GROMACS .gro file of C-alpha atoms in nm:
model
  489
    1MET     CA    1   0.000   0.000   0.000
    2ALA     CA    2   0.162   0.318  -0.114
    3SER     CA    3   0.191   0.645   0.069
    4ARG     CA    4   0.175   1.006  -0.031
    5ILE     CA    5   0.427   1.254   0.103
    6ASN     CA    6   0.623   1.525  -0.066
    7ARG     CA    7   1.000   1.560  -0.085
    8ARG     CA    8   0.979   1.814   0.193
    9GLY     CA    9   0.854   1.544   0.426
   10ASN     CA   10   0.483   1.626   0.432
   11ALA     CA   11   0.185   1.390   0.425
   12ILE     CA   12  -0.065   1.459   0.152
   13GLY     CA   13  -0.317   1.176   0.148
   14PRO     CA   14  -0.626   1.043   0.328
   15VAL     CA   15  -0.645   0.802   0.619
   16SER     CA   16  -0.623   0.478   0.427
   17ALA     CA   17  -0.399   0.206   0.290
   18CYS     CA   18  -0.256   0.245  -0.062
   19LEU     CA   19  -0.396   0.592  -0.019
   20CYS     CA   20  -0.515   0.808  -0.296
   21ASP     CA   21  -0.790   1.068  -0.276
   22LYS     CA   22  -0.731   1.335  -0.532
   23ALA     CA   23  -0.917   1.619  -0.360
   24LEU     CA   24  -0.749   1.569  -0.024
   25ALA     CA   25  -0.416   1.522  -0.195
   26ALA     CA   26  -0.448   1.848  -0.383
   27PHE     CA   27  -0.560   2.037  -0.074
   28ALA     CA   28  -0.284   1.890   0.143
   29ASN     CA   29  -0.028   1.966  -0.125
   30ARG     CA   30  -0.121   2.331  -0.120
   31ARG     CA   31  -0.139   2.326   0.260
   32ILE     CA   32   0.193   2.168   0.349
   33SER     CA   33   0.428   2.209   0.052
   34ALA     CA   34   0.640   2.470   0.231
   35ASP     CA   35   1.012   2.508   0.196
   36LEU     CA   36   1.140   2.211   0.396
   37ALA     CA   37   1.371   2.131   0.104
   38ARG     CA   38   1.560   2.453   0.185
   39ARG     CA   39   1.531   2.395   0.558
   40GLY     CA   40   1.553   2.016   0.599
   41PHE     CA   41   1.686   2.052   0.949
   42LEU     CA   42   1.346   2.180   1.066
   43ILE     CA   43   1.212   1.832   1.130
   44GLY     CA   44   1.503   1.746   1.356
   45MET     CA   45   1.493   2.073   1.545
   46GLY     CA   46   1.117   2.055   1.588
   47ALA     CA   47   1.119   1.698   1.712
   48SER     CA   48   1.392   1.779   1.961
   49LEU     CA   49   1.177   2.063   2.093
   50LEU     CA   50   0.873   1.836   2.109
   51SER     CA   51   1.055   1.571   2.309
   52ALA     CA   52   1.158   1.843   2.552
   53VAL     CA   53   0.804   1.964   2.619
   54LEU     CA   54   0.586   1.652   2.595
   55PRO     CA   55   0.571   1.457   2.922
   56GLU     CA   56   0.550   1.115   2.753
   57PHE     CA   57   0.912   1.144   2.647
   58SER     CA   58   1.063   1.101   2.992
   59SER     CA   59   1.426   1.166   3.070
   60ALA     CA   60   1.480   0.793   3.109
   61GLN     CA   61   1.409   0.752   2.740
   62GLN     CA   62   1.623   1.033   2.601
   63PRO     CA   63   1.924   0.943   2.387
   64GLY     CA   64   2.274   1.043   2.474
   65ALA     CA   65   2.475   1.264   2.241
   66ALA     CA   66   2.684   0.969   2.124
   67ALA     CA   67   2.758   0.605   2.193
   68PRO     CA   68   2.943   0.558   2.525
   69ALA     CA   69   3.317   0.606   2.504
   70GLN     CA   70   3.366   0.299   2.725
   71PRO     CA   71   3.236  -0.045   2.630
   72THR     CA   72   2.902  -0.167   2.764
   73THR     CA   73   2.888  -0.526   2.884
   74PHE     CA   74   2.561  -0.719   2.909
   75THR     CA   75   2.538  -1.020   3.139
   76ASN     CA   76   2.275  -1.260   3.275
   77PHE     CA   77   2.048  -1.280   2.971
   78ARG     CA   78   1.890  -1.547   2.751
   79LEU     CA   79   1.981  -1.487   2.386
   80PHE     CA   80   1.770  -1.494   2.070
   81ASP     CA   81   2.029  -1.400   1.809
   82GLY     CA   82   1.784  -1.353   1.520
   83LYS     CA   83   1.876  -1.688   1.363
   84SER     CA   84   1.839  -1.972   1.613
   85ALA     CA   85   1.510  -2.144   1.693
   86ALA     CA   86   1.585  -2.163   2.066
   87LEU     CA   87   1.728  -1.937   2.335
   88GLN     CA   88   2.092  -1.961   2.435
   89ASP     CA   89   2.206  -1.928   2.794
   90GLY     CA   90   2.540  -1.854   2.959
   91MET     CA   91   2.644  -1.574   2.723
   92TYR     CA   92   2.783  -1.225   2.765
   93LEU     CA   93   2.781  -0.944   2.508
   94VAL     CA   94   3.008  -0.643   2.476
   95VAL     CA   95   2.917  -0.330   2.281
   96ASP     CA   96   3.204  -0.109   2.174
   97GLY     CA   97   3.099   0.207   1.992
   98ASN     CA   98   2.802   0.124   1.772
   99ARG     CA   99   2.881  -0.243   1.714
  100ILE     CA  100   2.898  -0.572   1.901
  101SER     CA  101   3.263  -0.650   1.971
  102GLN     CA  102   3.213  -0.971   2.172
  103LEU     CA  103   2.938  -1.231   2.206
  104ARG     CA  104   3.072  -1.534   2.387
  105ARG     CA  105   2.996  -1.800   2.642
  106GLY     CA  106   3.112  -1.768   2.998
  107SER     CA  107   3.180  -1.458   3.204
  108PRO     CA  108   3.343  -1.137   3.083
  109ASP     CA  109   3.707  -1.102   3.179
  110ALA     CA  110   3.822  -0.836   3.421
  111GLN     CA  111   3.918  -0.599   3.140
  112ASN     CA  112   3.565  -0.602   3.000
  113ALA     CA  113   3.402  -0.571   3.341
  114SER     CA  114   3.607  -0.268   3.444
  115GLY     CA  115   3.615   0.080   3.296
  116GLY     CA  116   3.274   0.060   3.132
  117ARG     CA  117   2.911   0.000   3.219
  118VAL     CA  118   2.798  -0.350   3.309
  119ILE     CA  119   2.426  -0.421   3.262
  120ASP     CA  120   2.276  -0.720   3.442
  121CYS     CA  121   1.968  -0.822   3.240
  122GLY     CA  122   1.818  -1.019   3.528
  123GLY     CA  123   1.770  -1.337   3.326
  124LYS     CA  124   1.551  -1.165   3.067
  125VAL     CA  125   1.557  -1.234   2.691
  126MET     CA  126   1.786  -1.031   2.466
  127MET     CA  127   1.700  -1.013   2.095
  128PRO     CA  128   1.785  -0.798   1.789
  129GLY     CA  129   1.594  -0.478   1.724
  130LEU     CA  130   1.291  -0.532   1.503
  131ILE     CA  131   1.278  -0.429   1.135
  132ASP     CA  132   0.965  -0.312   0.951
  133MET     CA  133   1.001  -0.345   0.574
  134HIS     CA  134   0.688  -0.143   0.490
  135TRP     CA  135   0.668   0.170   0.703
  136HIS     CA  136   0.579   0.531   0.625
  137SER     CA  137   0.782   0.730   0.871
  138LEU     CA  138   0.618   1.066   0.793
  139LEU     CA  139   0.259   0.947   0.772
  140ALA     CA  140   0.187   0.765   1.096
  141ALA     CA  141   0.173   1.058   1.335
  142LEU     CA  142  -0.140   1.251   1.234
  143PRO     CA  143  -0.471   1.198   1.052
  144ILE     CA  144  -0.518   1.397   0.736
  145ALA     CA  145  -0.765   1.633   0.905
  146ALA     CA  146  -0.502   1.737   1.159
  147ILE     CA  147  -0.246   1.791   0.884
  148MET     CA  148  -0.484   2.017   0.692
  149GLN     CA  149  -0.590   2.221   0.997
  150SER     CA  150  -0.268   2.248   1.199
  151ASP     CA  151   0.019   2.490   1.177
  152LEU     CA  152   0.287   2.356   0.944
  153SER     CA  153   0.549   2.337   1.219
  154PHE     CA  154   0.322   2.102   1.416
  155VAL     CA  155   0.329   1.852   1.128
  156TYR     CA  156   0.710   1.845   1.149
  157LEU     CA  157   0.699   1.814   1.527
  158ALA     CA  158   0.458   1.522   1.503
  159ALA     CA  159   0.671   1.343   1.241
  160GLY     CA  160   0.977   1.362   1.463
  161ALA     CA  161   0.782   1.253   1.768
  162GLU     CA  162   0.641   0.952   1.583
  163ALA     CA  163   0.993   0.850   1.484
  164GLN     CA  164   1.080   0.834   1.853
  165ARG     CA  165   0.765   0.634   1.930
  166THR     CA  166   0.853   0.391   1.650
  167LEU     CA  167   1.192   0.331   1.808
  168LEU     CA  168   1.039   0.288   2.153
  169ARG     CA  169   0.815   0.014   2.011
  170GLY     CA  170   1.135  -0.179   1.946
  171PHE     CA  171   1.161  -0.112   1.571
  172THR     CA  172   1.519   0.003   1.529
  173THR     CA  173   1.510  -0.001   1.145
  174ILE     CA  174   1.241   0.069   0.886
  175ARG     CA  175   1.227   0.074   0.507
  176ASP     CA  176   1.029   0.380   0.396
  177VAL     CA  177   0.850   0.258   0.084
  178GLY     CA  178   0.682   0.566  -0.058
  179GLY     CA  179   0.778   0.930  -0.049
  180PRO     CA  180   1.100   1.101   0.052
  181ALA     CA  181   1.190   1.063   0.417
  182PHE     CA  182   1.531   1.207   0.337
  183ALA     CA  183   1.528   1.500   0.582
  184LEU     CA  184   1.401   1.286   0.868
  185LYS     CA  185   1.665   1.022   0.801
  186GLN     CA  186   1.934   1.288   0.796
  187ALA     CA  187   1.817   1.434   1.126
  188ILE     CA  188   1.810   1.091   1.294
  189ASP     CA  189   2.151   0.990   1.160
  190ALA     CA  190   2.295   1.322   1.278
  191GLY     CA  191   2.165   1.263   1.630
  192MET     CA  192   1.927   1.560   1.619
  193LEU     CA  193   1.640   1.336   1.728
  194SER     CA  194   1.585   0.971   1.807
  195GLY     CA  195   1.424   0.730   1.567
  196PRO     CA  196   1.486   0.415   1.364
  197ARG     CA  197   1.734   0.372   1.086
  198ILE     CA  198   1.561   0.462   0.759
  199TYR     CA  199   1.605   0.310   0.413
  200PRO     CA  200   1.417   0.563   0.192
  201CYS     CA  201   1.272   0.487  -0.153
  202GLY     CA  202   1.176   0.844  -0.240
  203ALA     CA  203   0.873   0.914  -0.458
  204MET     CA  204   0.688   0.613  -0.592
  205ILE     CA  205   0.717   0.592  -0.969
  206THR     CA  206   0.397   0.523  -1.160
  207THR     CA  207   0.227   0.571  -1.499
  208THR     CA  208  -0.047   0.805  -1.609
  209GLY     CA  209  -0.365   0.678  -1.447
  210GLY     CA  210  -0.178   0.425  -1.235
  211HIS     CA  211  -0.181   0.389  -0.859
  212GLY     CA  212  -0.001   0.694  -0.727
  213ASP     CA  213  -0.121   0.929  -1.003
  214PHE     CA  214  -0.298   1.171  -0.769
  215ARG     CA  215  -0.356   1.448  -1.022
  216LEU     CA  216  -0.688   1.622  -1.064
  217LEU     CA  217  -0.864   1.560  -1.393
  218THR     CA  218  -0.802   1.925  -1.476
  219ASP     CA  219  -0.430   1.836  -1.497
  220VAL     CA  220  -0.503   1.604  -1.791
  221PRO     CA  221  -0.379   1.596  -2.060
  222ARG     CA  222  -0.024   1.682  -1.971
  223THR     CA  223   0.237   1.809  -2.212
  224SER     CA  224   0.594   1.691  -2.233
  225SER     CA  225   0.711   2.000  -2.044
  226GLN     CA  226   0.435   1.998  -1.782
  227ILE     CA  227   0.507   1.888  -1.426
  228SER     CA  228   0.205   1.856  -1.200
  229GLU     CA  229   0.195   1.985  -0.844
  230ILE     CA  230   0.191   1.631  -0.709
  231GLU     CA  231   0.514   1.555  -0.894
  232ARG     CA  232   0.672   1.885  -0.802
  233THR     CA  233   0.619   1.817  -0.433
  234GLY     CA  234   0.773   1.472  -0.467
  235ALA     CA  235   0.479   1.253  -0.367
  236ALA     CA  236   0.494   1.058  -0.692
  237ALA     CA  237   0.680   1.057  -1.021
  238ILE     CA  238   0.487   0.986  -1.340
  239ALA     CA  239   0.661   0.815  -1.630
  240ASP     CA  240   0.516   0.675  -1.954
  241SER     CA  241   0.822   0.560  -2.143
  242ALA     CA  242   1.141   0.372  -2.066
  243ASP     CA  243   1.346   0.693  -2.090
  244GLU     CA  244   1.113   0.870  -1.847
  245VAL     CA  245   1.144   0.577  -1.607
  246ARG     CA  246   1.523   0.605  -1.613
  247LEU     CA  247   1.500   0.979  -1.548
  248ARG     CA  248   1.265   0.942  -1.251
  249VAL     CA  249   1.473   0.661  -1.099
  250ARG     CA  250   1.790   0.869  -1.125
  251GLU     CA  251   1.614   1.166  -0.962
  252GLN     CA  252   1.532   0.956  -0.655
  253PHE     CA  253   1.892   0.839  -0.626
  254MET     CA  254   2.009   1.198  -0.661
  255MET     CA  255   1.800   1.284  -0.353
  256GLY     CA  256   1.929   0.992  -0.149
  257ALA     CA  257   1.713   0.686  -0.219
  258THR     CA  258   1.860   0.353  -0.111
  259GLN     CA  259   1.627   0.152  -0.336
  260ILE     CA  260   1.343   0.234  -0.576
  261LYS     CA  261   0.969   0.172  -0.555
  262ILE     CA  262   0.783   0.112  -0.882
  263VAL     CA  263   0.404   0.081  -0.908
  264GLY     CA  264   0.311  -0.232  -1.104
  265CYS     CA  265  -0.069  -0.243  -1.069
  266GLY     CA  266  -0.368  -0.066  -0.916
  267GLY     CA  267  -0.401   0.030  -0.552
  268VAL     CA  268  -0.664  -0.014  -0.285
  269SER     CA  269  -0.761   0.352  -0.245
  270THR     CA  270  -0.686   0.496  -0.585
  271PRO     CA  271  -1.027   0.595  -0.726
  272ARG     CA  272  -0.941   0.543  -1.093
  273SER     CA  273  -0.701   0.253  -1.045
  274PRO     CA  274  -0.866  -0.093  -1.014
  275LEU     CA  275  -0.651  -0.367  -0.865
  276ASP     CA  276  -0.641  -0.565  -1.191
  277MET     CA  277  -0.501  -0.281  -1.405
  278LEU     CA  278  -0.137  -0.296  -1.515
  279THR     CA  279   0.098   0.002  -1.536
  280PHE     CA  280   0.443  -0.035  -1.690
  281THR     CA  281   0.526  -0.269  -1.973
  282GLU     CA  282   0.796  -0.526  -1.918
  283PRO     CA  283   1.062  -0.321  -2.106
  284GLN     CA  284   0.973  -0.013  -1.898
  285LEU     CA  285   1.003  -0.210  -1.574
  286ARG     CA  286   1.332  -0.349  -1.698
  287ALA     CA  287   1.457   0.007  -1.753
  288ALA     CA  288   1.400   0.077  -1.382
  289VAL     CA  289   1.571  -0.246  -1.279
  290GLU     CA  290   1.872  -0.178  -1.501
  291THR     CA  291   1.907   0.180  -1.378
  292ALA     CA  292   1.889   0.072  -1.016
  293SER     CA  293   2.152  -0.190  -1.090
  294ASP     CA  294   2.372   0.083  -1.238
  295TRP     CA  295   2.345   0.253  -0.900
  296GLY     CA  296   2.431  -0.069  -0.718
  297THR     CA  297   2.091  -0.140  -0.567
  298TYR     CA  298   1.746  -0.285  -0.645
  299VAL     CA  299   1.381  -0.221  -0.729
  300LEU     CA  300   1.073  -0.325  -0.532
  301VAL     CA  301   0.744  -0.338  -0.722
  302HIS     CA  302   0.398  -0.270  -0.580
  303ALA     CA  303   0.202  -0.566  -0.721
  304TYR     CA  304  -0.102  -0.758  -0.595
  305THR     CA  305  -0.221  -0.969  -0.888
  306PRO     CA  306  -0.063  -1.267  -1.065
  307GLU     CA  307  -0.032  -1.071  -1.390
  308SER     CA  308   0.151  -0.779  -1.229
  309VAL     CA  309   0.379  -1.006  -1.026
  310LYS     CA  310   0.471  -1.216  -1.331
  311ARG     CA  311   0.555  -0.904  -1.528
  312CYS     CA  312   0.785  -0.761  -1.265
  313VAL     CA  313   0.961  -1.098  -1.221
  314ALA     CA  314   1.012  -1.118  -1.599
  315ALA     CA  315   1.166  -0.770  -1.588
  316GLY     CA  316   1.418  -0.881  -1.325
  317ALA     CA  317   1.280  -0.704  -1.018
  318GLN     CA  318   1.425  -0.854  -0.701
  319CYS     CA  319   1.137  -0.774  -0.465
  320VAL     CA  320   0.758  -0.786  -0.492
  321GLU     CA  321   0.568  -0.569  -0.245
  322HIS     CA  322   0.226  -0.700  -0.128
  323GLY     CA  323   0.139  -0.997  -0.356
  324HIS     CA  324  -0.180  -1.085  -0.166
  325LEU     CA  325  -0.362  -1.213  -0.477
  326ILE     CA  326  -0.095  -1.446  -0.617
  327ASP     CA  327  -0.186  -1.796  -0.736
  328ASP     CA  328   0.007  -2.122  -0.728
  329ARG     CA  329   0.184  -2.070  -1.060
  330THR     CA  330   0.292  -1.721  -0.962
  331ALA     CA  331   0.429  -1.843  -0.630
  332GLU     CA  332   0.620  -2.113  -0.817
  333LEU     CA  333   0.767  -1.845  -1.045
  334LEU     CA  334   0.876  -1.635  -0.747
  335ALA     CA  335   1.048  -1.937  -0.596
  336LYS     CA  336   1.219  -2.032  -0.921
  337ASN     CA  337   1.363  -1.681  -0.964
  338GLY     CA  338   1.450  -1.627  -0.599
  339THR     CA  339   1.237  -1.311  -0.590
  340TRP     CA  340   1.155  -1.169  -0.249
  341LEU     CA  341   0.794  -1.138  -0.135
  342SER     CA  342   0.775  -0.843   0.104
  343THR     CA  343   0.422  -0.842   0.239
  344GLN     CA  344   0.191  -0.754   0.527
  345PRO     CA  345  -0.035  -0.982   0.736
  346PHE     CA  346  -0.365  -0.798   0.682
  347THR     CA  347  -0.634  -1.005   0.850
  348SER     CA  348  -0.926  -0.767   0.909
  349GLU     CA  349  -1.037  -0.406   0.892
  350GLU     CA  350  -0.872  -0.351   1.230
  351ASP     CA  351  -0.547  -0.339   1.036
  352VAL     CA  352  -0.641  -0.029   0.836
  353ALA     CA  353  -0.789   0.315   0.897
  354PRO     CA  354  -1.142   0.388   0.765
  355LEU     CA  355  -1.178   0.365   0.387
  356ALA     CA  356  -1.422   0.496   0.127
  357PRO     CA  357  -1.673   0.230   0.011
  358SER     CA  358  -1.498   0.156  -0.320
  359SER     CA  359  -1.162   0.132  -0.147
  360ARG     CA  360  -1.305  -0.084   0.130
  361GLU     CA  361  -1.424  -0.336  -0.127
  362LYS     CA  362  -1.074  -0.361  -0.270
  363PHE     CA  363  -0.916  -0.387   0.073
  364LEU     CA  364  -1.148  -0.674   0.163
  365GLU     CA  365  -1.036  -0.850  -0.157
  366VAL     CA  366  -0.674  -0.806  -0.050
  367THR     CA  367  -0.747  -0.927   0.303
  368ALA     CA  368  -0.931  -1.231   0.169
  369GLY     CA  369  -0.615  -1.329  -0.018
  370THR     CA  370  -0.380  -1.304   0.280
  371ASP     CA  371  -0.425  -1.659   0.408
  372ASN     CA  372  -0.378  -1.819   0.067
  373MET     CA  373  -0.071  -1.604  -0.002
  374TYR     CA  374   0.111  -1.718   0.311
  375LYS     CA  375   0.012  -2.081   0.249
  376LEU     CA  376   0.157  -2.058  -0.102
  377ALA     CA  377   0.470  -1.896   0.039
  378HIS     CA  378   0.509  -2.195   0.272
  379LYS     CA  379   0.440  -2.446  -0.004
  380HIS     CA  380   0.701  -2.302  -0.239
  381GLY     CA  381   0.958  -2.191   0.020
  382LEU     CA  382   0.948  -1.825  -0.077
  383LYS     CA  383   1.179  -1.566   0.071
  384VAL     CA  384   0.924  -1.366   0.275
  385ALA     CA  385   0.985  -1.034   0.448
  386PHE     CA  386   0.765  -0.876   0.716
  387GLY     CA  387   0.615  -0.525   0.713
  388THR     CA  388   0.309  -0.347   0.854
  389ASP     CA  389   0.198  -0.052   0.634
  390LEU     CA  390   0.018   0.129   0.918
  391ILE     CA  391  -0.057   0.489   0.822
  392PHE     CA  392  -0.237   0.810   0.916
  393SER     CA  393  -0.341   0.699   1.261
  394GLN     CA  394  -0.134   0.716   1.577
  395ALA     CA  395  -0.358   0.446   1.726
  396LEU     CA  396  -0.287   0.215   1.431
  397ALA     CA  397   0.085   0.286   1.451
  398THR     CA  398   0.096   0.134   1.798
  399ARG     CA  399  -0.010  -0.199   1.640
  400GLN     CA  400   0.328  -0.276   1.486
  401GLY     CA  401   0.388  -0.548   1.744
  402THR     CA  402   0.030  -0.670   1.706
  403MET     CA  403   0.082  -0.710   1.330
  404LEU     CA  404   0.393  -0.917   1.400
  405GLY     CA  405   0.178  -1.134   1.624
  406HIS     CA  406  -0.053  -1.200   1.326
  407MET     CA  407   0.232  -1.394   1.168
  408THR     CA  408   0.186  -1.680   1.413
  409ARG     CA  409  -0.119  -1.787   1.210
  410TRP     CA  410   0.123  -1.922   0.949
  411TYR     CA  411   0.463  -1.938   1.119
  412SER     CA  412   0.606  -2.047   1.451
  413ASN     CA  413   0.707  -1.774   1.694
  414ALA     CA  414   1.072  -1.836   1.614
  415GLU     CA  415   1.007  -1.817   1.238
  416ALA     CA  416   0.811  -1.492   1.274
  417LEU     CA  417   1.080  -1.333   1.490
  418ARG     CA  418   1.351  -1.448   1.252
  419MET     CA  419   1.158  -1.288   0.965
  420ALA     CA  420   1.129  -0.953   1.147
  421THR     CA  421   1.500  -0.953   1.232
  422ALA     CA  422   1.762  -1.152   1.039
  423THR     CA  423   1.553  -1.219   0.728
  424ASN     CA  424   1.450  -0.855   0.690
  425GLY     CA  425   1.813  -0.761   0.742
  426GLN     CA  426   1.910  -0.978   0.445
  427LEU     CA  427   1.662  -0.794   0.222
  428LEU     CA  428   1.788  -0.455   0.339
  429ALA     CA  429   2.139  -0.561   0.239
  430LEU     CA  430   2.026  -0.574  -0.127
  431ALA     CA  431   2.074  -0.196  -0.122
  432GLY     CA  432   2.437  -0.283  -0.190
  433GLU     CA  433   2.639   0.025  -0.282
  434ARG     CA  434   2.356   0.253  -0.166
  435ASN     CA  435   2.335   0.089   0.178
  436PRO     CA  436   2.388   0.364   0.439
  437TYR     CA  437   2.438   0.103   0.714
  438PRO     CA  438   2.684  -0.150   0.569
  439HIS     CA  439   2.725  -0.377   0.872
  440LYS     CA  440   2.480  -0.651   0.967
  441LEU     CA  441   2.133  -0.566   1.093
  442GLY     CA  442   1.874  -0.796   1.247
  443VAL     CA  443   2.124  -1.028   1.416
  444LEU     CA  444   2.323  -1.032   1.737
  445GLU     CA  445   2.672  -1.143   1.646
  446GLU     CA  446   3.022  -1.002   1.660
  447GLY     CA  447   3.062  -0.715   1.412
  448ALA     CA  448   2.688  -0.646   1.380
  449TYR     CA  449   2.534  -0.312   1.471
  450ALA     CA  450   2.443  -0.287   1.838
  451ASP     CA  451   2.065  -0.272   1.788
  452LEU     CA  452   1.907  -0.483   2.060
  453LEU     CA  453   1.609  -0.526   2.293
  454VAL     CA  454   1.578  -0.676   2.641
  455VAL     CA  455   1.232  -0.829   2.683
  456ALA     CA  456   1.050  -0.903   3.009
  457GLY     CA  457   0.939  -1.251   2.905
  458ASP     CA  458   1.009  -1.497   2.627
  459PRO     CA  459   0.870  -1.390   2.286
  460LEU     CA  460   0.958  -1.734   2.147
  461GLN     CA  461   0.677  -1.859   2.370
  462ASP     CA  462   0.451  -1.551   2.381
  463MET     CA  463   0.451  -1.310   2.085
  464THR     CA  464   0.193  -1.086   2.250
  465LEU     CA  465   0.474  -0.947   2.463
  466LEU     CA  466   0.587  -0.734   2.167
  467ALA     CA  467   0.238  -0.588   2.127
  468ASN     CA  468   0.285  -0.411   2.460
  469PRO     CA  469   0.632  -0.254   2.432
  470ASP     CA  470   0.580   0.005   2.706
  471GLN     CA  471   0.546  -0.273   2.961
  472ASN     CA  472   0.758  -0.550   2.816
  473LEU     CA  473   1.058  -0.385   2.651
  474ASN     CA  474   1.290  -0.317   2.944
  475LEU     CA  475   1.583  -0.190   2.737
  476ILE     CA  476   1.617  -0.056   2.383
  477MET     CA  477   1.959   0.007   2.230
  478LYS     CA  478   2.020   0.135   1.878
  479ASP     CA  479   2.361   0.207   1.730
  480GLY     CA  480   2.524   0.141   2.066
  481ARG     CA  481   2.312   0.402   2.249
  482VAL     CA  482   2.051   0.320   2.511
  483PHE     CA  483   1.719   0.490   2.433
  484LYS     CA  484   1.516   0.321   2.705
  485ASP     CA  485   1.637   0.154   3.024
  486ALA     CA  486   1.376   0.025   3.266
  487LEU     CA  487   1.618  -0.233   3.405
  488LYS     CA  488   1.750   0.030   3.644
  489ALA     CA  489   1.403   0.063   3.797
   0.00000   0.00000   0.00000
């Protein structure tokens, strides 16, 4: 389900999945297309101010300015390393800077135990930070009505605050799969505010009339020199030839994209885009894939139906996003080509904000396909990644852990946790030369980034623990810095 935000970091769509309401989009574009491109630091500054004045961001949860100069040693924990099916006991872990320098059996030697902080985990479970492969980091904080009615600075404040809440839910990394989150990523990486690591796609690239074409009918027909407001603000990029596809892909890389999102079929909420319609031809899709390869990274394709999935596989795309309506032959094709299926466990209307009637009908079709999709993934041994796609509702955003719990309908707890950690980390690594975080993510091993959680309970036995992070996540570390520590209490 695609999102709509401009390159200045502003949300411009309705409260829905695969959102697209042209009137709201146009209004929001005019409302919030201010000059964040010239002042990208505003998000970071605003979020820092917000965390200073809102009581929910207590001092116990505030990040330090940098990773500790001295190593941090963790003892007395049970380890889920992101790969194993069972917990490991009798280990100690040392964090030096932003990476894990030691993970070994036994007790830390005197050199490790002196001169730095030692954290006794009290026998609790330690696991890697969670990864969400379908998140919209600038869309989850506010409903569209609040965006349209609030002062512009409040939108930036809310985006930064939601980034912190995302991190405090235990999601230390997200892949932003629609719209430029470039300024927010820069602010987080610079330490201006706390939040997850971000792999941004930039604007989704679509065709005229395809999902993501949010233009008013008065903008049609367009001329070769005409750029619509929706394109100018960076919410989407419209291309109708292979050369235009190459241009739009290169523009996203120029702005900092780590991978590219292409629209391959219709979307749930797009009024003039039925699910069964197809967008790019195979040669046009191949142009995107080849251009991304020239930049050392990959393309993910928004595709629900067998026809759209087959076309993107034939074009060489390495990742299909969604895929809820695939059939047996399509699943077999994905397996044969080693193509990733990055999808979301939509099970009911509780997993989406309110939709217009026509969009609701399409969403119910998608939801009805979820069970069959995961069964086919099991049957054919597909490489499956986990994401949530929760947008435009702060209440929905809190359900990231609940969505992960949905996975136990088709996978064991260990398999679901492995998917949301090590497996997702493998997909992120496809960013190759564009990967801003080149060391391992989603695993706890020597040399990996120090992104870890300490859980009050065993999620291998009870996945509902992660649906209540405020109570059950006792410690959250990202990049070697502690962002929450309830162990001290």
